[in-house]
mmCIF file of C-alpha atoms in Angstrom:
data_model
loop_
_atom_site.group_PDB
_atom_site.id
_atom_site.type_symbol
_atom_site.label_atom_id
_atom_site.label_comp_id
_atom_site.label_asym_id
_atom_site.label_seq_id
_atom_site.Cartn_x
_atom_site.Cartn_y
_atom_site.Cartn_z
ATOM 1 C CA MET P 964 -5.151 -55.117 -35.026
ATOM 2 C CA SER P 965 -8.245 -55.576 -32.854
ATOM 3 C CA LEU P 966 -7.962 -52.184 -31.134
ATOM 4 C CA ILE P 967 -7.725 -50.382 -34.512
ATOM 5 C CA GLN P 968 -10.663 -52.343 -35.913
ATOM 6 C CA LYS P 969 -12.743 -51.560 -32.842
ATOM 7 C CA ALA P 970 -11.907 -47.856 -33.007
ATOM 8 C CA LEU P 971 -12.889 -47.604 -36.674
ATOM 9 C CA ALA P 972 -15.979 -49.825 -36.584
ATOM 10 C CA PRO P 973 -18.482 -46.910 -36.321
ATOM 11 C CA SER P 974 -17.173 -45.371 -39.561
ATOM 12 C CA ASP P 975 -17.582 -48.635 -41.525
ATOM 13 C CA ALA P 976 -13.913 -48.632 -42.475
ATOM 14 C CA THR P 977 -12.276 -51.896 -43.518
ATOM 15 C CA VAL P 978 -9.191 -52.900 -41.522
ATOM 16 C CA THR P 979 -7.028 -55.581 -43.151
ATOM 17 C CA ASP P 980 -4.172 -57.364 -41.416
ATOM 18 C CA SER P 981 -1.149 -58.177 -43.655
ATOM 19 C CA ALA P 982 -2.808 -56.573 -46.685
ATOM 20 C CA LEU P 983 -1.271 -57.392 -50.082
ATOM 21 C CA VAL P 984 -1.424 -54.498 -52.554
ATOM 22 C CA GLY P 985 -0.208 -53.775 -56.077
ATOM 23 C CA GLU P 986 0.785 -56.037 -58.931
ATOM 24 C CA ASP P 987 3.809 -57.275 -56.995
ATOM 25 C CA SER P 988 1.676 -58.012 -53.872
ATOM 26 C CA ARG P 989 3.597 -55.803 -51.456
ATOM 27 C CA GLU P 990 2.550 -56.265 -47.842
ATOM 28 C CA ILE P 991 1.200 -53.603 -45.481
ATOM 29 C CA ASP P 992 1.057 -54.648 -41.820
ATOM 30 C CA ILE P 993 -2.366 -53.030 -41.320
ATOM 31 C CA LEU P 994 -4.385 -51.254 -44.021
ATOM 32 C CA ILE P 995 -7.316 -49.030 -43.045
ATOM 33 C CA ASP P 996 -9.591 -48.394 -46.027
ATOM 34 C CA GLY P 997 -12.861 -46.506 -45.855
ATOM 35 C CA LYS P 998 -15.037 -43.839 -47.420
ATOM 36 C CA PHE P 999 -15.259 -40.726 -45.296
ATOM 37 C CA GLY P 1000 -17.607 -38.095 -46.670
ATOM 38 C CA HIS P 1001 -17.025 -38.233 -50.425
ATOM 39 C CA PHE P 1002 -13.423 -39.399 -50.182
ATOM 40 C CA GLN P 1003 -11.939 -42.874 -50.167
ATOM 41 C CA MET P 1004 -9.033 -42.846 -47.716
ATOM 42 C CA LYS P 1005 -6.226 -45.345 -47.115
ATOM 43 C CA VAL P 1006 -4.059 -45.370 -43.986
ATOM 44 C CA ALA P 1007 -1.066 -47.719 -43.813
ATOM 45 C CA VAL P 1008 0.081 -48.813 -40.351
ATOM 46 C CA GLU P 1009 3.538 -50.376 -40.010
ATOM 47 C CA ALA P 1010 3.725 -52.224 -36.676
ATOM 48 C CA LYS P 1011 7.158 -53.246 -35.341
ATOM 49 C CA ASP P 1012 7.297 -55.300 -32.144
ATOM 50 C CA GLU P 1013 10.944 -54.796 -31.159
ATOM 51 C CA LYS P 1014 12.615 -54.232 -27.797
ATOM 52 C CA ARG P 1015 14.895 -51.427 -29.038
ATOM 53 C CA LYS P 1016 13.917 -48.008 -30.322
ATOM 54 C CA MET P 1017 13.637 -47.728 -34.087
ATOM 55 C CA ASP P 1018 16.756 -46.233 -35.677
ATOM 56 C CA LEU P 1019 17.097 -44.288 -38.919
ATOM 57 C CA VAL P 1020 18.315 -47.290 -40.941
ATOM 58 C CA LYS P 1021 15.119 -49.262 -40.297
ATOM 59 C CA PHE P 1022 12.972 -46.169 -40.727
ATOM 60 C CA GLU P 1023 14.504 -45.412 -44.134
ATOM 61 C CA SER P 1024 13.272 -48.798 -45.375
ATOM 62 C CA ILE P 1025 9.706 -47.735 -44.511
ATOM 63 C CA ILE P 1026 10.224 -44.401 -46.272
ATOM 64 C CA GLY P 1027 11.401 -46.220 -49.392
ATOM 65 C CA LYS P 1028 8.384 -48.500 -49.249
ATOM 66 C CA TYR P 1029 5.921 -45.604 -49.516
ATOM 67 C CA PHE P 1030 7.753 -42.498 -50.754
ATOM 68 C CA SER P 1031 10.117 -43.798 -53.431
ATOM 69 C CA GLU P 1032 9.251 -43.889 -57.123
ATOM 70 C CA GLY P 1033 6.867 -46.796 -57.567
ATOM 71 C CA GLY P 1034 6.164 -46.953 -53.824
ATOM 72 C CA ILE P 1035 2.828 -47.939 -52.303
ATOM 73 C CA LYS P 1036 0.306 -45.107 -52.625
ATOM 74 C CA VAL P 1037 -1.710 -44.336 -49.485
ATOM 75 C CA ASN P 1038 -3.115 -41.171 -47.917
ATOM 76 C CA LYS P 1039 -1.326 -41.579 -44.585
ATOM 77 C CA VAL P 1040 1.502 -43.642 -43.079
ATOM 78 C CA VAL P 1041 1.630 -44.496 -39.357
ATOM 79 C CA VAL P 1042 4.486 -46.375 -37.676
ATOM 80 C CA VAL P 1043 3.885 -48.136 -34.342
ATOM 81 C CA THR P 1044 6.658 -49.654 -32.202
ATOM 82 C CA ARG P 1045 6.789 -51.005 -28.673
ATOM 83 C CA ALA P 1046 9.943 -49.122 -27.585
ATOM 84 C CA GLY P 1047 9.630 -45.809 -29.448
ATOM 85 C CA PHE P 1048 11.987 -43.942 -31.793
ATOM 86 C CA TYR P 1049 15.365 -42.230 -31.799
ATOM 87 C CA ASN P 1050 15.378 -38.448 -32.378
ATOM 88 C CA PRO P 1051 16.685 -38.574 -35.996
ATOM 89 C CA VAL P 1052 13.676 -40.755 -36.859
ATOM 90 C CA LYS P 1053 11.290 -38.255 -35.248
ATOM 91 C CA GLU P 1054 12.830 -35.372 -37.198
ATOM 92 C CA ARG P 1055 12.659 -37.262 -40.504
ATOM 93 C CA ALA P 1056 9.066 -38.355 -39.876
ATOM 94 C CA LYS P 1057 7.998 -34.786 -39.119
ATOM 95 C CA LEU P 1058 9.318 -33.574 -42.475
ATOM 96 C CA LEU P 1059 7.470 -36.338 -44.354
ATOM 97 C CA GLY P 1060 4.214 -36.159 -42.394
ATOM 98 C CA ILE P 1061 4.533 -39.697 -41.002
ATOM 99 C CA ASP P 1062 2.877 -40.278 -37.622
ATOM 100 C CA LEU P 1063 4.928 -42.145 -35.004
ATOM 101 C CA MET P 1064 3.395 -43.955 -32.019
ATOM 102 C CA THR P 1065 4.395 -46.301 -29.278
ATOM 103 C CA LEU P 1066 2.157 -49.307 -28.720
ATOM 104 C CA GLN P 1067 0.676 -47.620 -25.659
ATOM 105 C CA GLU P 1068 -0.148 -44.473 -27.661
ATOM 106 C CA ALA P 1069 -1.765 -46.576 -30.391
ATOM 107 C CA LYS P 1070 -4.110 -48.109 -27.824
ATOM 108 C CA THR P 1071 -5.448 -44.701 -26.791
ATOM 109 C CA THR P 1072 -5.270 -42.687 -30.033
ATOM 110 C CA ASN P 1073 -8.297 -41.460 -31.951
ATOM 111 C CA TRP P 1074 -7.852 -43.299 -35.247
ATOM 112 C CA HIS P 1075 -10.715 -41.353 -36.816
ATOM 113 C CA ARG P 1076 -8.443 -38.328 -37.181
ATOM 114 C CA PHE P 1077 -6.499 -40.050 -39.965
ATOM 115 C CA SER P 1078 -9.642 -40.244 -42.069
ATOM 116 C CA ASN P 1079 -10.180 -36.476 -42.220
ATOM 117 C CA ALA P 1080 -9.669 -35.237 -45.770
ATOM 118 C CA SER P 1081 -7.287 -32.310 -45.968
ATOM 119 C CA LEU P 1082 -5.904 -29.991 -48.601
ATOM 120 C CA SER P 1083 -2.307 -28.832 -48.971
ATOM 121 C CA PHE P 1084 -1.846 -25.338 -50.393
ATOM 122 C CA LYS P 1085 1.667 -24.273 -51.341
ATOM 123 C CA VAL P 1086 3.006 -21.348 -53.351
ATOM 124 C CA GLN P 1087 6.550 -21.342 -54.705
ATOM 125 C CA PRO P 1088 8.667 -18.916 -52.613
ATOM 126 C CA HIS P 1089 8.840 -15.604 -54.454
ATOM 127 C CA ILE P 1090 10.102 -12.087 -53.798
ATOM 128 C CA CYS P 1091 7.160 -9.771 -53.158
ATOM 129 C CA GLY P 1092 9.056 -6.618 -52.199
ATOM 130 C CA LEU P 1093 12.411 -4.899 -51.711
ATOM 131 C CA ASP P 1094 13.698 -2.444 -49.123
ATOM 132 C CA PHE P 1095 16.899 -0.427 -49.367
ATOM 133 C CA THR P 1096 19.231 1.030 -46.753
ATOM 134 C CA PRO P 1097 19.168 3.973 -46.646
ATOM 135 C CA PRO P 1098 15.502 4.040 -47.768
ATOM 136 C CA ILE P 1099 14.577 5.311 -51.225
ATOM 137 C CA SER P 1100 11.331 7.266 -51.075
ATOM 138 C CA ARG P 1101 9.092 6.282 -53.963
ATOM 139 C CA LEU P 1102 5.306 6.057 -54.199
ATOM 140 C CA ASP P 1103 5.385 3.572 -57.083
ATOM 141 C CA SER P 1104 7.465 0.828 -55.480
ATOM 142 C CA GLN P 1105 6.732 -1.739 -58.197
ATOM 143 C CA ARG P 1106 8.329 0.449 -60.870
ATOM 144 C CA LEU P 1107 11.325 1.123 -58.640
ATOM 145 C CA TRP P 1108 11.912 -2.601 -58.081
ATOM 146 C CA ASN P 1109 11.520 -3.590 -61.736
ATOM 147 C CA GLU P 1110 12.831 -0.567 -63.660
ATOM 148 C CA ALA P 1111 15.663 0.801 -61.508
ATOM 149 C CA THR P 1112 19.129 -0.495 -62.398
ATOM 150 C CA MET P 1113 21.818 -1.664 -59.995
ATOM 151 C CA LEU P 1114 25.381 -0.390 -60.400
ATOM 152 C CA CYS P 1115 28.232 -2.121 -58.584
ATOM 153 C CA PRO P 1116 31.186 -0.124 -57.129
ATOM 154 C CA HIS P 1117 32.999 -0.603 -60.481
ATOM 155 C CA GLY P 1118 30.128 1.034 -62.367
ATOM 156 C CA GLN P 1119 28.907 -2.148 -64.074
ATOM 157 C CA ASN P 1120 25.168 -2.437 -64.739
ATOM 158 C CA HIS P 1121 23.712 -5.571 -63.063
ATOM 159 C CA GLY P 1122 20.159 -5.172 -64.325
ATOM 160 C CA SER P 1123 17.029 -4.327 -62.372
ATOM 161 C CA ALA P 1124 16.860 -4.386 -58.586
ATOM 162 C CA MET P 1125 14.407 -7.302 -58.687
ATOM 163 C CA LYS P 1126 16.665 -9.282 -61.030
ATOM 164 C CA ARG P 1127 19.654 -8.646 -58.783
ATOM 165 C CA ALA P 1128 17.697 -9.669 -55.669
ATOM 166 C CA ALA P 1129 16.421 -12.878 -57.310
ATOM 167 C CA GLY P 1130 19.942 -13.870 -58.320
ATOM 168 C CA GLU P 1131 21.291 -13.248 -54.832
ATOM 169 C CA VAL P 1132 18.430 -14.968 -52.979
ATOM 170 C CA PHE P 1133 17.878 -18.043 -55.152
ATOM 171 C CA GLY P 1134 21.392 -18.356 -56.556
ATOM 172 C CA ARG P 1135 23.500 -17.741 -53.449
ATOM 173 C CA TRP P 1136 21.467 -17.453 -50.252
ATOM 174 C CA PHE P 1137 19.297 -20.569 -50.670
ATOM 175 C CA PRO P 1138 22.073 -23.144 -51.233
ATOM 176 C CA LYS P 1139 23.924 -21.910 -48.134
ATOM 177 C CA ASN P 1140 20.923 -21.480 -45.819
ATOM 178 C CA LEU P 1141 18.551 -24.331 -46.671
ATOM 179 C CA ASP P 1142 18.205 -25.446 -43.038
ATOM 180 C CA MET P 1143 17.424 -21.874 -41.963
ATOM 181 C CA PHE P 1144 14.787 -21.618 -44.691
ATOM 182 C CA ASN P 1145 13.154 -24.933 -43.695
ATOM 183 C CA ASN P 1146 13.043 -23.830 -40.049
ATOM 184 C CA ALA P 1147 11.421 -20.542 -41.067
ATOM 185 C CA VAL P 1148 8.798 -22.385 -43.137
ATOM 186 C CA GLN P 1149 8.084 -24.681 -40.179
ATOM 187 C CA GLN P 1150 7.609 -21.656 -37.921
ATOM 188 C CA ILE P 1151 5.257 -20.040 -40.441
ATOM 189 C CA GLN P 1152 3.215 -23.250 -40.613
ATOM 190 C CA ASN P 1153 2.944 -23.415 -36.818
ATOM 191 C CA GLU P 1154 2.391 -19.751 -35.964
ATOM 192 C CA HIS P 1155 1.080 -17.880 -38.999
ATOM 193 C CA ASP P 1156 -1.620 -20.057 -40.547
ATOM 194 C CA GLY P 1157 0.799 -21.270 -43.205
ATOM 195 C CA ALA P 1158 1.484 -17.868 -44.801
ATOM 196 C CA GLY P 1159 4.207 -15.381 -43.952
ATOM 197 C CA HIS P 1160 7.379 -13.607 -45.008
ATOM 198 C CA ILE P 1161 11.108 -14.124 -44.634
ATOM 199 C CA HIS P 1162 13.322 -11.028 -44.754
ATOM 200 C CA ILE P 1163 16.727 -11.618 -46.349
ATOM 201 C CA THR P 1164 19.230 -8.760 -46.080
ATOM 202 C CA MET P 1165 22.121 -8.626 -48.560
ATOM 203 C CA PRO P 1166 25.058 -6.201 -48.033
ATOM 204 C CA HIS P 1167 25.628 -3.856 -50.994
ATOM 205 C CA ASN P 1168 28.268 -1.413 -49.787
ATOM 206 C CA GLY P 1169 29.262 0.983 -52.547
ATOM 207 C CA TRP P 1170 26.355 0.004 -54.807
ATOM 208 C CA SER P 1171 23.940 2.462 -56.407
ATOM 209 C CA VAL P 1172 20.305 2.287 -57.478
ATOM 210 C CA VAL P 1173 19.656 4.387 -60.585
ATOM 211 C CA PHE P 1174 16.060 5.404 -61.248
ATOM 212 C CA HIS P 1175 14.921 8.057 -63.747
ATOM 213 C CA GLY P 1176 18.473 9.339 -64.056
ATOM 214 C CA LYS P 1177 18.947 9.827 -60.304
ATOM 215 C CA LYS P 1178 21.569 7.794 -58.453
ATOM 216 C CA HIS P 1179 20.882 6.570 -54.893
ATOM 217 C CA GLN P 1180 23.774 5.183 -52.851
ATOM 218 C CA ILE P 1181 22.873 2.122 -50.748
ATOM 219 C CA THR P 1182 24.611 -0.095 -48.214
ATOM 220 C CA SER P 1183 22.191 -3.051 -48.267
ATOM 221 C CA MET P 1184 19.082 -4.457 -49.928
ATOM 222 C CA THR P 1185 16.439 -6.566 -48.149
ATOM 223 C CA ALA P 1186 14.178 -8.963 -50.048
ATOM 224 C CA ARG P 1187 10.774 -9.888 -48.632
ATOM 225 C CA LEU P 1188 10.202 -13.530 -49.517
ATOM 226 C CA HIS P 1189 6.553 -14.617 -49.493
ATOM 227 C CA ILE P 1190 5.992 -18.165 -48.218
ATOM 228 C CA VAL P 1191 2.751 -20.171 -48.365
ATOM 229 C CA SER P 1192 2.820 -23.739 -47.052
ATOM 230 C CA ALA P 1193 -0.470 -24.588 -45.392
ATOM 231 C CA SER P 1194 -2.923 -27.424 -44.933
ATOM 232 C CA ALA P 1195 -6.546 -27.403 -43.858
ATOM 233 C CA ASP P 1196 -9.515 -29.702 -43.407
ATOM 234 C CA ILE P 1197 -11.868 -29.934 -46.374
ATOM 235 C CA ASN P 1198 -15.588 -29.240 -46.163
ATOM 236 C CA SER P 1199 -17.445 -31.065 -48.917
ATOM 237 C CA THR P 1200 -21.088 -30.764 -49.995
ATOM 238 C CA GLU P 1201 -22.759 -32.672 -52.821
ATOM 239 C CA TYR P 1202 -25.337 -30.970 -55.066
ATOM 240 C CA GLU P 1203 -27.655 -32.223 -57.779
ATOM 241 C CA LEU P 1204 -28.734 -30.081 -60.737
ATOM 242 C CA CYS P 1205 -31.982 -30.928 -62.488
ATOM 243 C CA SER P 1206 -32.511 -29.703 -66.055
ATOM 244 C CA GLU P 1207 -35.859 -29.070 -67.758
ATOM 245 C CA ASP P 1208 -35.653 -32.353 -69.684
ATOM 246 C CA GLY P 1209 -35.450 -34.282 -66.418
ATOM 247 C CA THR P 1210 -31.768 -35.193 -66.548
ATOM 248 C CA THR P 1211 -29.718 -34.715 -63.413
ATOM 249 C CA LYS P 1212 -26.074 -33.945 -62.856
ATOM 250 C CA ARG P 1213 -24.183 -34.156 -59.598
ATOM 251 C CA PHE P 1214 -21.175 -32.154 -58.510
ATOM 252 C CA GLN P 1215 -19.242 -31.506 -55.322
ATOM 253 C CA LYS P 1216 -18.486 -28.172 -53.728
ATOM 254 C CA ILE P 1217 -15.253 -28.391 -51.744
ATOM 255 C CA GLN P 1218 -14.057 -25.546 -49.524
ATOM 256 C CA ALA P 1219 -10.977 -25.043 -47.385
ATOM 257 C CA THR P 1220 -9.206 -22.077 -45.805
ATOM 258 C CA ALA P 1221 -5.415 -22.254 -45.865
ATOM 259 C CA GLY P 1222 -2.567 -19.775 -45.997
ATOM 260 C CA GLY P 1223 -4.872 -16.795 -45.600
ATOM 261 C CA LYS P 1224 -6.887 -17.825 -48.675
ATOM 262 C CA LYS P 1225 -10.349 -19.299 -49.066
ATOM 263 C CA LEU P 1226 -10.296 -22.010 -51.747
ATOM 264 C CA THR P 1227 -13.487 -23.211 -53.410
ATOM 265 C CA PHE P 1228 -13.621 -26.075 -55.919
ATOM 266 C CA LEU P 1229 -16.589 -27.219 -57.987
ATOM 267 C CA LEU P 1230 -15.927 -30.774 -59.160
ATOM 268 C CA PRO P 1231 -17.983 -32.873 -61.598
ATOM 269 C CA GLU P 1232 -19.259 -36.223 -60.377
ATOM 270 C CA THR P 1233 -16.668 -38.012 -62.514
ATOM 271 C CA PRO P 1234 -13.411 -35.982 -62.401
ATOM 272 C CA HIS P 1235 -11.771 -38.152 -65.092
ATOM 273 C CA VAL P 1236 -14.287 -36.871 -67.658
ATOM 274 C CA PRO P 1237 -12.916 -33.768 -69.442
ATOM 275 C CA GLU P 1238 -15.307 -31.321 -67.790
ATOM 276 C CA LYS P 1239 -14.287 -28.029 -66.264
ATOM 277 C CA ILE P 1240 -13.127 -27.977 -62.655
ATOM 278 C CA ILE P 1241 -13.865 -24.512 -61.298
ATOM 279 C CA LEU P 1242 -11.458 -23.035 -58.750
ATOM 280 C CA ASN P 1243 -11.947 -19.744 -56.931
ATOM 281 C CA ILE P 1244 -9.307 -18.242 -54.621
ATOM 282 C CA GLU P 1245 -10.051 -15.216 -52.465
ATOM 283 C CA ASP P 1246 -8.656 -13.612 -49.336
ATOM 284 C CA ALA P 1247 -9.941 -15.245 -46.174
ATOM 285 C CA ILE P 1248 -11.279 -12.894 -43.538
ATOM 286 C CA SER P 1249 -10.217 -14.087 -40.106
ATOM 287 C CA GLU P 1250 -12.667 -14.287 -37.222
ATOM 288 C CA ALA P 1251 -10.608 -11.651 -35.394
ATOM 289 C CA LYS P 1252 -11.023 -9.210 -38.290
ATOM 290 C CA LYS P 1253 -14.741 -9.971 -38.502
ATOM 291 C CA ASP P 1254 -15.044 -9.257 -34.783
ATOM 292 C CA ARG P 1255 -13.160 -5.952 -35.135
ATOM 293 C CA ASP P 1256 -15.407 -4.927 -38.035
ATOM 294 C CA ARG P 1257 -18.541 -5.778 -36.033
ATOM 295 C CA ARG P 1258 -17.349 -3.747 -33.049
ATOM 296 C CA ARG P 1259 -16.416 -0.817 -35.289
ATOM 297 C CA LYS P 1260 -19.876 -0.803 -36.884
ATOM 298 C CA THR P 1261 -21.575 -1.108 -33.488
ATOM 299 C CA LEU P 1262 -19.556 1.821 -32.102
ATOM 300 C CA ALA P 1263 -20.362 3.952 -35.157
ATOM 301 C CA ARG P 1264 -24.063 3.144 -34.781
ATOM 302 C CA HIS P 1265 -24.045 4.105 -31.081
ATOM 303 C CA GLN P 1266 -22.239 7.367 -31.842
ATOM 304 C CA LYS P 1267 -24.776 8.189 -34.546
ATOM 305 C CA ASN P 1268 -27.713 7.450 -32.211
ATOM 306 C CA SER P 1269 -26.167 9.556 -29.429
ATOM 307 C CA LYS P 1270 -25.704 12.457 -31.840
ATOM 308 C CA ASN P 1271 -29.315 12.217 -33.034
ATOM 309 C CA ASN P 1272 -30.636 12.134 -29.452
ATOM 310 C CA SER P 1273 -28.618 15.145 -28.307
#
């Protein structure tokens, strides 16, 4: 308790031991509550002083306490034990975003990091493209995917290529390969800024794609599944608008870059009032691309100057 309170003292956060919350007075071992920027944040710390590592049975009781329907609502959950955790607990905690620490790690951790406001940006997995084997040359791919019909070896019409792909991917592939999908999403989150693609190949020996009266024999169809599951720190700035009659109105500008997109929110001072919340989403230009563009412009300028001087 004292080490957490000492670590958070500069940020004026309140640290409460054995905090009672809710109408039924449910207890949190340690509750960290403070305003960071424009956001009120709550971090729940569950401290277990036991000689053995925490197993999944005990960990599930903590999950139920915070993640079940009617559970305690906080922004972050941290579990601290003296002996550590078994691997199944670590895997479960990673999926739920729960931080695990030994007592020694808690003594040296930077508790300020839990107060950073962040934004989660997720897009439902969707098919953004199709490829056929052998390839079907077509400039207007969108029309091919949505207007071409799929014929099985028995000559039955199975609808458009996109409809067929959606049925195969979401109706058959997903239920059988959920672990593979979750691993792919985790890899995208770690290596691709939270946005990427999964390629799912489906055998279609003897099938045909019919487009504008022409039949194309195929052996397989590959769906490109677009995945966005990203999180990013929020940058918040408060503005004040002054009208001619002297009245003022405050609003917040919140920005974050996640999943290859730059998200900008304009929020009224009181979000519960039915005023418009403005959201703008645009492609984020990476620093690497900016650097390439700068070098390209510099090279072009040098070439132009050399040509003029010759």
